Amino acid sequence: MINITTLKGEIYSYDPDTLRVFKDGVLLSSSKVEPVFTSSSTFGAPVFSGIYVKDRGTVISLGGSENKAITDINLVD
């Protein structure tokens, strides 16, 4: 189990065996959250990097900070 404590004190947990996400010990629906993965190389396996919170449109990083997941293309220079 991988635990993430947010800056607000919430505890999210990700179970890599079942791909389930919990908040404060309660299982969350995949319609609410999903795990986020990145890859450090073309041949490497995806690496768990955080939790996407769908209704807020944010990703909670492993360090507990919450960041906007989607950037409006019109705001990029």
mmCIF file of N, CA and C in Angstrom, residues 1-76:
data_model
loop_
_atom_site.group_PDB
_atom_site.id
_atom_site.type_symbol
_atom_site.label_atom_id
_atom_site.label_comp_id
_atom_site.label_asym_id
_atom_site.label_seq_id
_atom_site.Cartn_x
_atom_site.Cartn_y
_atom_site.Cartn_z
ATOM 1 N N MET A 1 0.858 -1.172 0.000
ATOM 2 C CA MET A 1 0.000 0.000 0.000
ATOM 3 C C MET A 1 0.904 1.236 0.000
ATOM 4 N N ILE A 2 0.566 2.185 -0.853
ATOM 5 C CA ILE A 2 1.302 3.447 -0.908
ATOM 6 C C ILE A 2 0.398 4.518 -0.318
ATOM 7 N N ASN A 3 0.863 5.207 0.719
ATOM 8 C CA ASN A 3 0.073 6.236 1.390
ATOM 9 C C ASN A 3 0.550 7.625 1.002
ATOM 10 N N ILE A 4 -0.421 8.510 0.801
ATOM 11 C CA ILE A 4 -0.147 9.915 0.506
ATOM 12 C C ILE A 4 -0.936 10.750 1.504
ATOM 13 N N THR A 5 -0.251 11.581 2.266
ATOM 14 C CA THR A 5 -0.918 12.507 3.180
ATOM 15 C C THR A 5 -0.924 13.874 2.529
ATOM 16 N N THR A 6 -2.118 14.422 2.317
ATOM 17 C CA THR A 6 -2.232 15.719 1.668
ATOM 18 C C THR A 6 -1.889 16.837 2.640
ATOM 19 N N LEU A 7 -1.742 18.033 2.099
ATOM 20 C CA LEU A 7 -1.450 19.196 2.932
ATOM 21 C C LEU A 7 -2.622 19.517 3.853
ATOM 22 N N LYS A 8 -3.830 18.999 3.529
ATOM 23 C CA LYS A 8 -5.016 19.192 4.361
ATOM 24 C C LYS A 8 -5.141 18.111 5.439
ATOM 25 N N GLY A 9 -4.223 17.113 5.408
ATOM 26 C CA GLY A 9 -4.250 16.046 6.393
ATOM 27 C C GLY A 9 -5.051 14.827 5.977
ATOM 28 N N GLU A 10 -5.579 14.806 4.751
ATOM 29 C CA GLU A 10 -6.294 13.638 4.258
ATOM 30 C C GLU A 10 -5.269 12.548 3.920
ATOM 31 N N ILE A 11 -5.651 11.307 4.099
ATOM 32 C CA ILE A 11 -4.745 10.208 3.776
ATOM 33 C C ILE A 11 -5.353 9.388 2.641
ATOM 34 N N TYR A 12 -4.688 9.433 1.498
ATOM 35 C CA TYR A 12 -5.063 8.616 0.346
ATOM 36 C C TYR A 12 -4.124 7.429 0.314
ATOM 37 N N SER A 13 -4.661 6.272 -0.040
ATOM 38 C CA SER A 13 -3.858 5.061 -0.143
ATOM 39 C C SER A 13 -4.123 4.423 -1.491
ATOM 40 N N TYR A 14 -3.047 3.911 -2.088
ATOM 41 C CA TYR A 14 -3.153 3.207 -3.368
ATOM 42 C C TYR A 14 -2.619 1.801 -3.177
ATOM 43 N N ASP A 15 -3.423 0.818 -3.574
ATOM 44 C CA ASP A 15 -3.019 -0.578 -3.482
ATOM 45 C C ASP A 15 -2.583 -1.046 -4.872
ATOM 46 N N PRO A 16 -1.283 -1.219 -5.097
ATOM 47 C CA PRO A 16 -0.798 -1.613 -6.421
ATOM 48 C C PRO A 16 -1.239 -3.014 -6.862
ATOM 49 N N ASP A 17 -1.621 -3.862 -5.925
ATOM 50 C CA ASP A 17 -2.071 -5.213 -6.281
ATOM 51 C C ASP A 17 -3.485 -5.210 -6.854
ATOM 52 N N THR A 18 -4.343 -4.359 -6.310
ATOM 53 C CA THR A 18 -5.749 -4.332 -6.748
ATOM 54 C C THR A 18 -6.087 -3.091 -7.569
ATOM 55 N N LEU A 19 -5.170 -2.110 -7.617
ATOM 56 C CA LEU A 19 -5.361 -0.818 -8.306
ATOM 57 C C LEU A 19 -6.462 0.016 -7.664
ATOM 58 N N ARG A 20 -6.783 -0.268 -6.409
ATOM 59 C CA ARG A 20 -7.826 0.484 -5.702
ATOM 60 C C ARG A 20 -7.236 1.686 -4.978
ATOM 61 N N VAL A 21 -8.088 2.727 -4.828
ATOM 62 C CA VAL A 21 -7.695 3.947 -4.121
ATOM 63 C C VAL A 21 -8.639 4.138 -2.936
ATOM 64 N N PHE A 22 -8.057 4.476 -1.794
ATOM 65 C CA PHE A 22 -8.815 4.700 -0.569
ATOM 66 C C PHE A 22 -8.547 6.119 -0.061
ATOM 67 N N LYS A 23 -9.520 6.691 0.624
ATOM 68 C CA LYS A 23 -9.327 7.974 1.309
ATOM 69 C C LYS A 23 -9.730 7.764 2.759
ATOM 70 N N ASP A 24 -8.788 8.014 3.651
ATOM 71 C CA ASP A 24 -9.017 7.826 5.088
ATOM 72 C C ASP A 24 -9.600 6.444 5.377
ATOM 73 N N GLY A 25 -9.119 5.417 4.646
ATOM 74 C CA GLY A 25 -9.530 4.043 4.875
ATOM 75 C C GLY A 25 -10.784 3.596 4.149
ATOM 76 N N VAL A 26 -11.435 4.497 3.424
ATOM 77 C CA VAL A 26 -12.674 4.175 2.716
ATOM 78 C C VAL A 26 -12.384 4.025 1.232
ATOM 79 N N LEU A 27 -12.847 2.925 0.636
ATOM 80 C CA LEU A 27 -12.654 2.679 -0.784
ATOM 81 C C LEU A 27 -13.385 3.736 -1.605
ATOM 82 N N LEU A 28 -12.683 4.326 -2.580
ATOM 83 C CA LEU A 28 -13.285 5.325 -3.448
ATOM 84 C C LEU A 28 -13.646 4.702 -4.793
ATOM 85 N N SER A 29 -14.716 5.180 -5.370
ATOM 86 C CA SER A 29 -15.179 4.701 -6.663
ATOM 87 C C SER A 29 -14.256 5.185 -7.777
ATOM 88 N N SER A 30 -14.096 4.362 -8.805
ATOM 89 C CA SER A 30 -13.287 4.774 -9.954
ATOM 90 C C SER A 30 -13.944 5.917 -10.719
ATOM 91 N N SER A 31 -15.202 6.213 -10.436
ATOM 92 C CA SER A 31 -15.847 7.382 -11.047
ATOM 93 C C SER A 31 -15.416 8.675 -10.349
ATOM 94 N N LYS A 32 -14.767 8.552 -9.188
ATOM 95 C CA LYS A 32 -14.313 9.716 -8.415
ATOM 96 C C LYS A 32 -12.804 9.950 -8.536
ATOM 97 N N VAL A 33 -12.020 8.864 -8.514
ATOM 98 C CA VAL A 33 -10.560 8.983 -8.533
ATOM 99 C C VAL A 33 -9.957 7.874 -9.388
ATOM 100 N N GLU A 34 -8.722 8.094 -9.807
ATOM 101 C CA GLU A 34 -7.979 7.022 -10.467
ATOM 102 C C GLU A 34 -6.488 7.253 -10.269
ATOM 103 N N PRO A 35 -5.721 6.171 -10.238
ATOM 104 C CA PRO A 35 -4.277 6.317 -10.090
ATOM 105 C C PRO A 35 -3.673 6.933 -11.349
ATOM 106 N N VAL A 36 -2.576 7.672 -11.166
ATOM 107 C CA VAL A 36 -1.861 8.305 -12.274
ATOM 108 C C VAL A 36 -0.484 7.658 -12.365
ATOM 109 N N PHE A 37 -0.071 7.375 -13.595
ATOM 110 C CA PHE A 37 1.220 6.730 -13.823
ATOM 111 C C PHE A 37 2.052 7.549 -14.805
ATOM 112 N N THR A 38 3.363 7.490 -14.630
ATOM 113 C CA THR A 38 4.296 8.093 -15.576
ATOM 114 C C THR A 38 5.358 7.050 -15.894
ATOM 115 N N SER A 39 6.143 7.339 -16.905
ATOM 116 C CA SER A 39 7.216 6.434 -17.269
ATOM 117 C C SER A 39 8.488 7.246 -17.420
ATOM 118 N N SER A 40 9.583 6.730 -16.884
ATOM 119 C CA SER A 40 10.851 7.461 -16.953
ATOM 120 C C SER A 40 11.644 7.107 -18.202
ATOM 121 N N SER A 41 11.221 6.075 -18.913
ATOM 122 C CA SER A 41 11.908 5.711 -20.145
ATOM 123 C C SER A 41 10.926 5.032 -21.092
ATOM 124 N N THR A 42 11.320 4.890 -22.310
ATOM 125 C CA THR A 42 10.463 4.272 -23.309
ATOM 126 C C THR A 42 10.185 2.809 -22.988
ATOM 127 N N PHE A 43 11.161 2.131 -22.394
ATOM 128 C CA PHE A 43 11.025 0.710 -22.127
ATOM 129 C C PHE A 43 10.648 0.393 -20.683
ATOM 130 N N GLY A 44 10.599 1.411 -19.842
ATOM 131 C CA GLY A 44 10.311 1.176 -18.429
ATOM 132 C C GLY A 44 8.836 0.957 -18.170
ATOM 133 N N ALA A 45 8.553 0.240 -17.115
ATOM 134 C CA ALA A 45 7.173 0.031 -16.700
ATOM 135 C C ALA A 45 6.620 1.333 -16.138
ATOM 136 N N PRO A 46 5.327 1.568 -16.287
ATOM 137 C CA PRO A 46 4.736 2.773 -15.703
ATOM 138 C C PRO A 46 4.967 2.822 -14.193
ATOM 139 N N VAL A 47 5.166 4.025 -13.674
ATOM 140 C CA VAL A 47 5.441 4.244 -12.256
ATOM 141 C C VAL A 47 4.278 5.027 -11.648
ATOM 142 N N PHE A 48 3.751 4.548 -10.520
ATOM 143 C CA PHE A 48 2.678 5.257 -9.830
ATOM 144 C C PHE A 48 3.172 6.636 -9.416
ATOM 145 N N SER A 49 2.407 7.678 -9.781
ATOM 146 C CA SER A 49 2.859 9.046 -9.538
ATOM 147 C C SER A 49 1.872 9.907 -8.763
ATOM 148 N N GLY A 50 0.673 9.419 -8.540
ATOM 149 C CA GLY A 50 -0.296 10.214 -7.803
ATOM 150 C C GLY A 50 -1.715 9.735 -8.048
ATOM 151 N N ILE A 51 -2.665 10.554 -7.612
ATOM 152 C CA ILE A 51 -4.079 10.213 -7.713
ATOM 153 C C ILE A 51 -4.828 11.369 -8.372
ATOM 154 N N TYR A 52 -5.542 11.048 -9.433
ATOM 155 C CA TYR A 52 -6.360 12.040 -10.128
ATOM 156 C C TYR A 52 -7.722 12.108 -9.460
ATOM 157 N N VAL A 53 -8.107 13.296 -8.983
ATOM 158 C CA VAL A 53 -9.409 13.523 -8.360
ATOM 159 C C VAL A 53 -10.291 14.166 -9.431
ATOM 160 N N LYS A 54 -11.192 13.381 -9.978
ATOM 161 C CA LYS A 54 -11.946 13.772 -11.162
ATOM 162 C C LYS A 54 -12.835 14.997 -10.964
ATOM 163 N N ASP A 55 -13.570 15.069 -9.849
ATOM 164 C CA ASP A 55 -14.492 16.202 -9.675
ATOM 165 C C ASP A 55 -13.772 17.528 -9.440
ATOM 166 N N ARG A 56 -12.523 17.484 -8.999
ATOM 167 C CA ARG A 56 -11.749 18.721 -8.801
ATOM 168 C C ARG A 56 -10.804 18.991 -9.962
ATOM 169 N N GLY A 57 -10.589 17.979 -10.816
ATOM 170 C CA GLY A 57 -9.679 18.144 -11.943
ATOM 171 C C GLY A 57 -8.246 18.356 -11.499
ATOM 172 N N THR A 58 -7.862 17.677 -10.409
ATOM 173 C CA THR A 58 -6.518 17.846 -9.863
ATOM 174 C C THR A 58 -5.841 16.498 -9.658
ATOM 175 N N VAL A 59 -4.519 16.546 -9.535
ATOM 176 C CA VAL A 59 -3.735 15.359 -9.216
ATOM 177 C C VAL A 59 -3.058 15.584 -7.869
ATOM 178 N N ILE A 60 -3.204 14.621 -6.989
ATOM 179 C CA ILE A 60 -2.510 14.660 -5.705
ATOM 180 C C ILE A 60 -1.192 13.921 -5.907
ATOM 181 N N SER A 61 -0.102 14.634 -5.720
ATOM 182 C CA SER A 61 1.231 14.052 -5.937
ATOM 183 C C SER A 61 1.631 13.181 -4.751
ATOM 184 N N LEU A 62 2.695 12.426 -4.932
ATOM 185 C CA LEU A 62 3.190 11.571 -3.848
ATOM 186 C C LEU A 62 3.601 12.381 -2.631
ATOM 187 N N GLY A 63 3.970 13.641 -2.845
ATOM 188 C CA GLY A 63 4.347 14.520 -1.741
ATOM 189 C C GLY A 63 3.164 15.153 -1.033
ATOM 190 N N GLY A 64 1.939 14.945 -1.565
ATOM 191 C CA GLY A 64 0.735 15.453 -0.913
ATOM 192 C C GLY A 64 0.210 16.760 -1.453
ATOM 193 N N SER A 65 0.926 17.390 -2.384
ATOM 194 C CA SER A 65 0.402 18.634 -2.949
ATOM 195 C C SER A 65 -0.629 18.310 -4.018
ATOM 196 N N GLU A 66 -1.539 19.251 -4.230
ATOM 197 C CA GLU A 66 -2.609 19.068 -5.211
ATOM 198 C C GLU A 66 -2.401 20.065 -6.342
ATOM 199 N N ASN A 67 -2.342 19.554 -7.562
ATOM 200 C CA ASN A 67 -2.042 20.384 -8.728
ATOM 201 C C ASN A 67 -3.112 20.220 -9.794
ATOM 202 N N LYS A 68 -3.362 21.311 -10.526
ATOM 203 C CA LYS A 68 -4.316 21.226 -11.632
ATOM 204 C C LYS A 68 -3.823 20.180 -12.613
ATOM 205 N N ALA A 69 -4.707 19.305 -13.029
ATOM 206 C CA ALA A 69 -4.326 18.213 -13.918
ATOM 207 C C ALA A 69 -4.363 18.637 -15.373
ATOM 208 N N ILE A 70 -5.213 19.585 -15.686
ATOM 209 C CA ILE A 70 -5.399 19.987 -17.071
ATOM 210 C C ILE A 70 -5.147 21.473 -17.178
ATOM 211 N N THR A 71 -4.349 21.834 -18.169
ATOM 212 C CA THR A 71 -4.054 23.247 -18.421
ATOM 213 C C THR A 71 -4.718 23.656 -19.716
ATOM 214 N N ASP A 72 -5.434 24.759 -19.685
ATOM 215 C CA ASP A 72 -6.063 25.300 -20.899
ATOM 216 C C ASP A 72 -4.953 25.680 -21.884
ATOM 217 N N ILE A 73 -5.018 25.156 -23.083
ATOM 218 C CA ILE A 73 -3.998 25.400 -24.091
ATOM 219 C C ILE A 73 -3.845 26.893 -24.382
ATOM 220 N N ASN A 74 -4.877 27.669 -24.176
ATOM 221 C CA ASN A 74 -4.821 29.115 -24.434
ATOM 222 C C ASN A 74 -4.006 29.851 -23.370
ATOM 223 N N LEU A 75 -3.713 29.191 -22.263
ATOM 224 C CA LEU A 75 -2.933 29.826 -21.204
ATOM 225 C C LEU A 75 -1.440 29.494 -21.296
ATOM 226 N N VAL A 76 -1.060 28.637 -22.244
ATOM 227 C CA VAL A 76 0.325 28.238 -22.410
ATOM 228 C C VAL A 76 1.009 29.199 -23.384
#
